[in-house]
PDB file of C-alpha atoms in Angstrom:
ATOM      1  CA  MET Q1009      85.461 128.294 146.861  1.00 39.00           C
ATOM      2  CA  VAL Q1010      84.064 128.666 143.367  1.00 43.00           C
ATOM      3  CA  TRP Q1011      87.017 127.016 141.651  1.00 43.00           C
ATOM      4  CA  LEU Q1012      86.869 123.720 143.575  1.00 44.00           C
ATOM      5  CA  PRO Q1013      83.322 122.776 142.517  1.00 53.00           C
ATOM      6  CA  ASN Q1014      84.156 123.687 138.920  1.00 51.00           C
ATOM      7  CA  GLN Q1015      87.216 121.438 139.071  1.00 54.00           C
ATOM      8  CA  GLN Q1016      85.115 118.615 140.485  1.00 58.00           C
ATOM      9  CA  ILE Q1017      82.531 119.110 137.733  1.00 54.00           C
ATOM     10  CA  GLY Q1018      85.309 118.964 135.129  1.00 56.00           C
ATOM     11  CA  ARG Q1019      86.579 115.688 136.569  1.00 63.00           C
ATOM     12  CA  MET Q1020      83.069 114.267 136.584  1.00 66.00           C
ATOM     13  CA  LYS Q1021      82.647 115.223 132.915  1.00 60.00           C
ATOM     14  CA  ARG Q1022      85.920 113.552 131.977  1.00 60.00           C
ATOM     15  CA  THR Q1023      85.017 110.422 133.935  1.00 68.00           C
ATOM     16  CA  ARG Q1024      81.615 110.174 132.272  1.00 68.00           C
ATOM     17  CA  ILE Q1025      83.062 110.680 128.808  1.00 62.00           C
ATOM     18  CA  TRP Q1026      85.735 108.002 129.275  1.00 64.00           C
ATOM     19  CA  ALA Q1027      83.279 105.588 130.885  1.00 69.00           C
ATOM     20  CA  GLY Q1028      80.777 106.106 128.085  1.00 68.00           C
ATOM     21  CA  ALA Q1029      83.432 105.674 125.415  1.00 65.00           C
ATOM     22  CA  PHE Q1030      84.741 102.482 127.029  1.00 69.00           C
ATOM     23  CA  LEU Q1031      81.239 101.000 127.329  1.00 73.00           C
ATOM     24  CA  CYS Q1032      80.468 101.810 123.689  1.00 70.00           C
ATOM     25  CA  LEU Q1033      83.727 100.221 122.571  1.00 68.00           C
ATOM     26  CA  LEU Q1034      83.114  97.141 124.717  1.00 71.00           C
ATOM     27  CA  PHE Q1035      79.584  96.750 123.360  1.00 75.00           C
ATOM     28  CA  PHE Q1036      80.822  97.140 119.788  1.00 69.00           C
ATOM     29  CA  MET Q1037      83.500  94.470 120.243  1.00 70.00           C
ATOM     30  CA  LEU Q1038      81.068  92.028 121.855  1.00 71.00           C
ATOM     31  CA  ALA Q1039      78.155  92.627 119.490  1.00 75.00           C
ATOM     32  CA  THR Q1040      80.021  92.464 116.191  1.00 74.00           C
ATOM     33  CA  PRO Q1041      81.873  89.582 114.549  1.00 76.00           C
ATOM     34  CA  LYS Q1042      85.526  89.693 113.628  1.00 77.00           C
ATOM     35  CA  PHE Q1043      86.172  91.854 110.569  1.00 76.00           C
ATOM     36  CA  PRO Q1044      89.244  90.451 108.794  1.00 80.00           C
ATOM     37  CA  SER Q1045      90.923  91.915 105.755  1.00 79.00           C
ATOM     38  CA  SER Q1046      90.409  89.940 102.561  1.00 78.00           C
ATOM     39  CA  ARG Q1047      91.578  89.996  98.977  1.00 80.00           C
ATOM     40  CA  GLU Q1048      88.133  91.159  97.843  1.00 82.00           C
ATOM     41  CA  SER Q1049      88.388  94.285  99.998  1.00 83.00           C
ATOM     42  CA  HIS Q1050      91.292  95.446  97.824  1.00 89.00           C
ATOM     43  CA  LEU Q1051      89.440  94.997  94.523  1.00 91.00           C
ATOM     44  CA  PHE Q1052      87.897  98.283  93.459  1.00 94.00           C
ATOM     45  CA  ALA Q1053      85.559  98.972  90.549  1.00 94.00           C
ATOM     46  CA  ASP Q1054      87.874 101.306  88.640  1.00 94.00           C
ATOM     47  CA  MET Q1055      91.289  99.719  88.144  1.00 93.00           C
ATOM     48  CA  ARG Q1056      92.179 101.504  84.912  1.00 94.00           C
ATOM     49  CA  ASN Q1057      95.744 102.450  84.132  1.00 94.00           C
ATOM     50  CA  PHE Q1058      96.418 105.873  82.573  1.00 93.00           C
ATOM     51  CA  PHE Q1059      99.914 107.135  81.744  1.00 89.00           C
ATOM     52  CA  GLY Q1060     101.468 104.120  83.457  1.00 91.00           C
ATOM     53  CA  VAL Q1061      99.845 104.880  86.847  1.00 93.00           C
ATOM     54  CA  PRO Q1062      97.956 101.857  88.275  1.00 94.00           C
ATOM     55  CA  ASN Q1063      94.433 102.595  89.485  1.00 95.00           C
ATOM     56  CA  THR Q1064      94.913 106.104  88.174  1.00 96.00           C
ATOM     57  CA  LEU Q1065      91.760 107.876  89.359  1.00 96.00           C
ATOM     58  CA  ASN Q1066      91.831 106.272  92.801  1.00 96.00           C
ATOM     59  CA  VAL Q1067      95.401 107.535  93.159  1.00 97.00           C
ATOM     60  CA  LEU Q1068      94.997 111.035  91.709  1.00 96.00           C
ATOM     61  CA  SER Q1069      91.739 111.719  93.556  1.00 97.00           C
ATOM     62  CA  ASN Q1070      93.816 111.972  96.751  1.00 97.00           C
ATOM     63  CA  PHE Q1071      95.466 115.191  95.556  1.00 97.00           C
ATOM     64  CA  PRO Q1072      92.778 117.473  97.108  1.00 97.00           C
ATOM     65  CA  PHE Q1073      93.697 116.033 100.520  1.00 97.00           C
ATOM     66  CA  LEU Q1074      97.233 117.321 100.031  1.00 97.00           C
ATOM     67  CA  ILE Q1075      96.108 120.859  99.175  1.00 97.00           C
ATOM     68  CA  ALA Q1076      93.561 121.082 101.999  1.00 97.00           C
ATOM     69  CA  GLY Q1077      95.891 119.463 104.531  1.00 97.00           C
ATOM     70  CA  VAL Q1078      98.995 121.540 103.866  1.00 97.00           C
ATOM     71  CA  MET Q1079      97.105 124.842 103.678  1.00 96.00           C
ATOM     72  CA  GLY Q1080      95.150 124.077 106.846  1.00 96.00           C
ATOM     73  CA  PHE Q1081      98.278 123.030 108.730  1.00 96.00           C
ATOM     74  CA  VAL Q1082     100.170 126.191 107.756  1.00 95.00           C
ATOM     75  CA  LEU Q1083      97.258 128.501 108.568  1.00 94.00           C
ATOM     76  CA  THR Q1084      96.717 126.787 111.932  1.00 94.00           C
ATOM     77  CA  LEU Q1085     100.310 127.316 113.018  1.00 92.00           C
ATOM     78  CA  GLN Q1086     100.404 130.818 111.564  1.00 89.00           C
ATOM     79  CA  GLY Q1087      97.555 131.856 113.833  1.00 81.00           C
ATOM     80  CA  ILE Q1088      96.329 134.806 111.752  1.00 84.00           C
ATOM     81  CA  PHE Q1089      93.569 133.617 109.442  1.00 87.00           C
ATOM     82  CA  PHE Q1090      92.045 130.914 111.693  1.00 91.00           C
ATOM     83  CA  ASN Q1091      90.115 131.888 114.820  1.00 89.00           C
ATOM     84  CA  ILE Q1092      91.633 129.435 117.296  1.00 87.00           C
ATOM     85  CA  SER Q1093      91.715 130.666 120.885  1.00 78.00           C
ATOM     86  CA  PHE Q1094      93.969 128.366 122.896  1.00 76.00           C
ATOM     87  CA  ARG Q1095      96.910 126.025 122.560  1.00 75.00           C
ATOM     88  CA  GLY Q1096      94.768 122.958 123.199  1.00 75.00           C
ATOM     89  CA  GLU Q1097      92.736 123.793 120.112  1.00 86.00           C
ATOM     90  CA  VAL Q1098      95.855 124.536 118.066  1.00 90.00           C
ATOM     91  CA  TRP Q1099      97.287 121.078 118.795  1.00 91.00           C
ATOM     92  CA  GLY Q1100      94.054 119.379 117.785  1.00 93.00           C
ATOM     93  CA  TRP Q1101      93.592 121.291 114.535  1.00 95.00           C
ATOM     94  CA  ALA Q1102      97.261 121.046 113.578  1.00 95.00           C
ATOM     95  CA  LEU Q1103      97.214 117.282 114.031  1.00 96.00           C
ATOM     96  CA  PHE Q1104      93.943 117.057 112.088  1.00 96.00           C
ATOM     97  CA  TYR Q1105      95.442 118.810 109.080  1.00 97.00           C
ATOM     98  CA  ALA Q1106      98.661 116.810 109.421  1.00 97.00           C
ATOM     99  CA  GLY Q1107      96.541 113.647 109.317  1.00 96.00           C
ATOM    100  CA  ILE Q1108      94.698 114.892 106.221  1.00 97.00           C
ATOM    101  CA  THR Q1109      98.054 115.532 104.543  1.00 97.00           C
ATOM    102  CA  GLY Q1110      99.133 112.027 105.525  1.00 97.00           C
ATOM    103  CA  VAL Q1111      95.963 110.646 103.934  1.00 97.00           C
ATOM    104  CA  SER Q1112      96.983 112.080 100.564  1.00 97.00           C
ATOM    105  CA  PHE Q1113     100.297 110.211 100.590  1.00 97.00           C
ATOM    106  CA  GLY Q1114      99.134 107.075 102.399  1.00 97.00           C
ATOM    107  CA  SER Q1115      96.027 106.524 100.299  1.00 96.00           C
ATOM    108  CA  ALA Q1116      97.868 107.195  97.041  1.00 97.00           C
ATOM    109  CA  TYR Q1117     100.592 104.739  98.082  1.00 97.00           C
ATOM    110  CA  TYR Q1118      97.984 102.112  98.964  1.00 96.00           C
ATOM    111  CA  HIS Q1119      96.012 102.485  95.736  1.00 96.00           C
ATOM    112  CA  LEU Q1120      99.103 102.071  93.588  1.00 96.00           C
ATOM    113  CA  LYS Q1121      99.125  98.441  94.740  1.00 94.00           C
ATOM    114  CA  PRO Q1122      96.239  97.652  97.122  1.00 94.00           C
ATOM    115  CA  ASP Q1123      97.070  94.844  99.543  1.00 91.00           C
ATOM    116  CA  ASP Q1124      97.170  93.980 103.238  1.00 88.00           C
ATOM    117  CA  ASP Q1125     100.685  95.342 103.683  1.00 87.00           C
ATOM    118  CA  ARG Q1126      99.813  98.821 102.394  1.00 92.00           C
ATOM    119  CA  VAL Q1127      96.309  99.289 103.783  1.00 91.00           C
ATOM    120  CA  MET Q1128      97.596 100.587 107.128  1.00 91.00           C
ATOM    121  CA  TRP Q1129      99.093 103.615 105.353  1.00 94.00           C
ATOM    122  CA  ASP Q1130      95.640 104.372 103.997  1.00 93.00           C
ATOM    123  CA  THR Q1131      93.789 103.825 107.277  1.00 92.00           C
ATOM    124  CA  LEU Q1132      96.059 105.166 110.026  1.00 94.00           C
ATOM    125  CA  PRO Q1133      96.328 108.818 108.852  1.00 95.00           C
ATOM    126  CA  MET Q1134      92.547 109.035 108.534  1.00 94.00           C
ATOM    127  CA  MET Q1135      92.098 107.613 112.030  1.00 93.00           C
ATOM    128  CA  ILE Q1136      94.539 110.182 113.434  1.00 94.00           C
ATOM    129  CA  ALA Q1137      92.828 112.995 111.538  1.00 95.00           C
ATOM    130  CA  TYR Q1138      89.336 112.254 112.793  1.00 91.00           C
ATOM    131  CA  ALA Q1139      90.480 111.426 116.312  1.00 91.00           C
ATOM    132  CA  SER Q1140      92.075 114.894 116.354  1.00 94.00           C
ATOM    133  CA  LEU Q1141      88.957 116.453 114.858  1.00 94.00           C
ATOM    134  CA  PHE Q1142      86.706 114.991 117.536  1.00 91.00           C
ATOM    135  CA  SER Q1143      89.143 116.140 120.224  1.00 91.00           C
ATOM    136  CA  SER Q1144      89.019 119.669 118.788  1.00 92.00           C
ATOM    137  CA  LEU Q1145      85.242 119.603 118.981  1.00 93.00           C
ATOM    138  CA  LEU Q1146      85.397 118.533 122.641  1.00 89.00           C
ATOM    139  CA  ALA Q1147      87.886 121.315 123.380  1.00 89.00           C
ATOM    140  CA  GLU Q1148      85.496 123.806 121.815  1.00 89.00           C
ATOM    141  CA  ARG Q1149      82.168 122.544 123.162  1.00 88.00           C
ATOM    142  CA  VAL Q1150      83.023 120.887 126.485  1.00 84.00           C
ATOM    143  CA  ASP Q1151      86.377 121.868 127.973  1.00 83.00           C
ATOM    144  CA  ALA Q1152      89.872 122.566 126.659  1.00 84.00           C
ATOM    145  CA  LYS Q1153      91.499 120.118 129.096  1.00 85.00           C
ATOM    146  CA  ILE Q1154      89.059 117.367 128.176  1.00 83.00           C
ATOM    147  CA  GLY Q1155      89.780 117.981 124.504  1.00 86.00           C
ATOM    148  CA  LEU Q1156      93.533 117.812 125.009  1.00 88.00           C
ATOM    149  CA  SER Q1157      93.360 114.644 127.105  1.00 86.00           C
ATOM    150  CA  CYS Q1158      91.118 113.027 124.485  1.00 86.00           C
ATOM    151  CA  LEU Q1159      93.555 114.064 121.771  1.00 91.00           C
ATOM    152  CA  ILE Q1160      96.413 112.208 123.455  1.00 91.00           C
ATOM    153  CA  ALA Q1161      94.261 109.195 124.275  1.00 88.00           C
ATOM    154  CA  LEU Q1162      92.525 108.852 120.898  1.00 88.00           C
ATOM    155  CA  VAL Q1163      95.709 109.234 118.879  1.00 92.00           C
ATOM    156  CA  SER Q1164      97.311 106.560 121.073  1.00 92.00           C
ATOM    157  CA  VAL Q1165      94.291 104.315 120.547  1.00 88.00           C
ATOM    158  CA  SER Q1166      94.620 104.891 116.794  1.00 91.00           C
ATOM    159  CA  PHE Q1167      98.089 103.365 116.809  1.00 93.00           C
ATOM    160  CA  LEU Q1168      97.039 100.558 119.147  1.00 91.00           C
ATOM    161  CA  SER Q1169      94.037  99.776 116.942  1.00 89.00           C
ATOM    162  CA  MET Q1170      96.255  99.457 113.894  1.00 91.00           C
ATOM    163  CA  ILE Q1171      98.672  97.200 115.805  1.00 92.00           C
ATOM    164  CA  TYR Q1172      95.712  95.074 116.885  1.00 90.00           C
ATOM    165  CA  ALA Q1173      94.408  94.913 113.299  1.00 89.00           C
ATOM    166  CA  ARG Q1174      97.784  93.872 111.926  1.00 88.00           C
ATOM    167  CA  THR Q1175      98.371  91.313 114.667  1.00 90.00           C
ATOM    168  CA  PHE Q1176      94.948  89.650 114.767  1.00 88.00           C
ATOM    169  CA  ASN Q1177      93.652  90.539 111.288  1.00 87.00           C
ATOM    170  CA  ASP Q1178      90.622  92.218 112.847  1.00 86.00           C
ATOM    171  CA  PHE Q1179      89.676  95.734 111.740  1.00 86.00           C
ATOM    172  CA  ARG Q1180      86.747  96.298 114.109  1.00 83.00           C
ATOM    173  CA  LEU Q1181      88.615  98.877 116.178  1.00 83.00           C
ATOM    174  CA  CYS Q1182      89.621 100.711 113.029  1.00 85.00           C
ATOM    175  CA  MET Q1183      85.979 100.760 111.959  1.00 80.00           C
ATOM    176  CA  THR Q1184      84.972 102.507 115.183  1.00 77.00           C
ATOM    177  CA  PHE Q1185      87.052 105.509 114.160  1.00 77.00           C
ATOM    178  CA  GLN Q1186      84.980 105.767 110.999  1.00 78.00           C
ATOM    179  CA  LEU Q1187      81.892 106.021 113.212  1.00 76.00           C
ATOM    180  CA  ILE Q1188      83.268 108.915 115.250  1.00 73.00           C
ATOM    181  CA  PRO Q1189      82.414 111.675 112.733  1.00 76.00           C
ATOM    182  CA  THR Q1190      78.982 110.280 111.859  1.00 83.00           C
ATOM    183  CA  ILE Q1191      77.701 109.688 115.398  1.00 84.00           C
ATOM    184  CA  ALA Q1192      79.766 111.444 118.066  1.00 85.00           C
ATOM    185  CA  ILE Q1193      80.124 114.822 116.334  1.00 90.00           C
ATOM    186  CA  PRO Q1194      76.354 115.412 115.845  1.00 91.00           C
ATOM    187  CA  VAL Q1195      75.678 114.232 119.415  1.00 88.00           C
ATOM    188  CA  VAL Q1196      78.225 116.638 120.931  1.00 89.00           C
ATOM    189  CA  THR Q1197      76.999 119.414 118.625  1.00 90.00           C
ATOM    190  CA  PHE Q1198      73.433 119.110 119.891  1.00 90.00           C
ATOM    191  CA  LEU Q1199      74.245 118.485 123.567  1.00 88.00           C
ATOM    192  CA  PHE Q1200      76.749 121.299 124.188  1.00 88.00           C
ATOM    193  CA  PRO Q1201      76.410 124.982 123.233  1.00 88.00           C
ATOM    194  CA  PRO Q1202      78.838 126.379 120.634  1.00 88.00           C
ATOM    195  CA  LYS Q1203      81.646 128.639 121.732  1.00 87.00           C
ATOM    196  CA  TYR Q1204      81.987 130.066 118.219  1.00 91.00           C
ATOM    197  CA  THR Q1205      79.704 131.155 115.411  1.00 89.00           C
ATOM    198  CA  HIS Q1206      79.337 129.169 112.141  1.00 90.00           C
ATOM    199  CA  SER Q1207      78.923 125.980 114.160  1.00 90.00           C
ATOM    200  CA  ARG Q1208      76.632 124.497 111.493  1.00 92.00           C
ATOM    201  CA  CYS Q1209      79.756 123.700 109.481  1.00 94.00           C
ATOM    202  CA  TRP Q1210      80.330 120.786 111.869  1.00 95.00           C
ATOM    203  CA  LEU Q1211      77.084 119.208 110.680  1.00 94.00           C
ATOM    204  CA  TYR Q1212      77.753 120.045 107.022  1.00 95.00           C
ATOM    205  CA  ALA Q1213      81.157 118.377 107.280  1.00 95.00           C
ATOM    206  CA  THR Q1214      79.593 115.334 108.928  1.00 94.00           C
ATOM    207  CA  GLY Q1215      77.053 115.155 106.106  1.00 95.00           C
ATOM    208  CA  PHE Q1216      79.738 115.153 103.429  1.00 95.00           C
ATOM    209  CA  TYR Q1217      81.699 112.499 105.331  1.00 94.00           C
ATOM    210  CA  LEU Q1218      78.600 110.318 105.554  1.00 93.00           C
ATOM    211  CA  LEU Q1219      77.914 110.846 101.845  1.00 95.00           C
ATOM    212  CA  ALA Q1220      81.489 109.785 101.085  1.00 95.00           C
ATOM    213  CA  LYS Q1221      80.961 106.528 102.974  1.00 93.00           C
ATOM    214  CA  PHE Q1222      77.805 105.801 100.967  1.00 94.00           C
ATOM    215  CA  GLU Q1223      79.742 106.456  97.759  1.00 95.00           C
ATOM    216  CA  ALA Q1224      82.429 104.001  98.825  1.00 94.00           C
ATOM    217  CA  ALA Q1225      79.802 101.358  99.601  1.00 92.00           C
ATOM    218  CA  ALA Q1226      78.231 101.903  96.168  1.00 95.00           C
ATOM    219  CA  ASP Q1227      81.585 101.815  94.363  1.00 96.00           C
ATOM    220  CA  ARG Q1228      80.580  99.515  91.510  1.00 95.00           C
ATOM    221  CA  LYS Q1229      77.030 100.815  91.151  1.00 96.00           C
ATOM    222  CA  ILE Q1230      78.220 104.395  90.761  1.00 96.00           C
ATOM    223  CA  TYR Q1231      80.886 103.286  88.305  1.00 96.00           C
ATOM    224  CA  SER Q1232      78.191 101.637  86.221  1.00 96.00           C
ATOM    225  CA  LYS Q1233      75.715 104.536  86.497  1.00 95.00           C
ATOM    226  CA  THR Q1234      78.340 107.057  85.379  1.00 95.00           C
ATOM    227  CA  HIS Q1235      78.995 104.905  82.289  1.00 94.00           C
ATOM    228  CA  TYR Q1236      82.401 103.906  83.667  1.00 94.00           C
ATOM    229  CA  ILE Q1237      83.689 107.465  83.901  1.00 95.00           C
ATOM    230  CA  ILE Q1238      84.314 107.595  87.638  1.00 96.00           C
ATOM    231  CA  SER Q1239      83.794 105.111  90.459  1.00 96.00           C
ATOM    232  CA  GLY Q1240      82.214 105.515  93.855  1.00 96.00           C
ATOM    233  CA  HIS Q1241      85.586 105.114  95.560  1.00 96.00           C
ATOM    234  CA  SER Q1242      87.133 107.997  93.625  1.00 97.00           C
ATOM    235  CA  LEU Q1243      84.092 110.113  94.462  1.00 97.00           C
ATOM    236  CA  GLU Q1244      84.559 109.132  98.100  1.00 96.00           C
ATOM    237  CA  HIS Q1245      88.024 110.685  98.043  1.00 97.00           C
ATOM    238  CA  LEU Q1246      86.756 113.894  96.458  1.00 97.00           C
ATOM    239  CA  CYS Q1247      83.771 114.138  98.792  1.00 96.00           C
ATOM    240  CA  SER Q1248      85.886 113.434 101.883  1.00 96.00           C
ATOM    241  CA  ALA Q1249      88.298 116.200 100.843  1.00 96.00           C
ATOM    242  CA  ILE Q1250      85.421 118.680 101.121  1.00 97.00           C
ATOM    243  CA  VAL Q1251      85.364 118.058 104.882  1.00 96.00           C
ATOM    244  CA  PRO Q1252      88.674 119.845 105.690  1.00 97.00           C
ATOM    245  CA  VAL Q1253      87.750 122.593 103.207  1.00 97.00           C
ATOM    246  CA  LEU Q1254      84.448 123.255 104.993  1.00 96.00           C
ATOM    247  CA  LEU Q1255      86.144 123.227 108.382  1.00 96.00           C
ATOM    248  CA  SER Q1256      88.830 125.624 107.124  1.00 96.00           C
ATOM    249  CA  VAL Q1257      86.114 128.036 105.993  1.00 95.00           C
ATOM    250  CA  MET Q1258      84.525 127.714 109.438  1.00 95.00           C
ATOM    251  CA  LEU Q1259      87.815 128.491 111.176  1.00 95.00           C
ATOM    252  CA  MET Q1260      88.380 131.565 109.010  1.00 94.00           C
ATOM    253  CA  TYR Q1261      84.970 133.179 109.435  1.00 93.00           C
ATOM    254  CA  ARG Q1262      83.850 132.175 112.920  1.00 92.00           C
ATOM    255  CA  ASP Q1263      83.813 134.555 115.886  1.00 89.00           C
ATOM    256  CA  THR Q1264      83.814 133.860 119.608  1.00 85.00           C
ATOM    257  CA  LYS Q1265      80.298 133.872 121.081  1.00 73.00           C
ATOM    258  CA  PHE Q1266      81.346 133.538 124.745  1.00 60.00           C
ATOM    259  CA  GLN Q1267      84.202 132.336 126.920  1.00 59.00           C
ATOM    260  CA  ARG Q1268      83.931 129.708 129.630  1.00 54.00           C
ATOM    261  CA  LEU Q1269      85.536 130.242 133.034  1.00 49.00           C
ATOM    262  CA  GLY Q1270      88.093 127.502 132.389  1.00 51.00           C
ATOM    263  CA  ASP Q1271      88.961 129.038 129.017  1.00 53.00           C
ATOM    264  CA  CYS Q1272      89.544 132.431 130.624  1.00 50.00           C
ATOM    265  CA  LYS Q1273      91.963 130.901 133.144  1.00 49.00           C
ATOM    266  CA  GLU Q1274      93.818 129.070 130.370  1.00 49.00           C
ATOM    267  CA  GLY Q1275      94.036 132.295 128.370  1.00 48.00           C
ATOM    268  CA  VAL Q1276      95.591 134.069 131.369  1.00 43.00           C
ATOM    269  CA  ARG Q1277      98.175 131.269 131.733  1.00 49.00           C
ATOM    270  CA  ASP Q1278      99.020 131.466 127.999  1.00 48.00           C
ATOM    271  CA  LYS Q1279      99.790 135.150 128.401  1.00 45.00           C
TER     272      LYS Q1279
END
């Protein structure tokens, strides 16, 4: 008798989340103009060539993504150093770190010769990474099943958004995935109680991600202010790489504060 109302509540939560997400996406598509890719979007402030590597600093500044992504992926699957309770969370975090690793290769490949044909390799891994990250947060704060269903749906939408962008030359859907960390993560953090300790790391990571976006927007200004040593776009890469590092520290040091009824049932099934 207790389980049925809880199941109904879970379905209501999922319905509200999907309805809210669809309405936000619909409003965004109707309220904003088409955002096509252009030649100017591939022209960055620092295009210097060192040791025969085009756009050297924009390429090499992706290396921290590789270190953070590979180490996080291995530690997630190893299951010893990271405090991850259930399989739904493992899938989300593993895919997040896999996406971060993909960013290191995709972004480096794109910056070697920035153009419309290569930009998808820079954008898609990041979309997958942050779709997985948001799903992991939902699994932790709301419900493991909701998190897993969102993981499947958001990763699918990531691919569909890139297909849409390539077909219609409209990157609005791709832009929405850049808004996920800056808006949705703080909202979920404040609305739902944390299951683990060290939950402030979610907000710290969001802050660094937001700072990285400001650095990218001020690419040329930062390049000028640093006396042409480093550009805002290179700093964006370095600042964005702090996000998986902070989250890895959180996963290593956090402890479980409480378990929800649904989590207890899932833990019994895992055993």
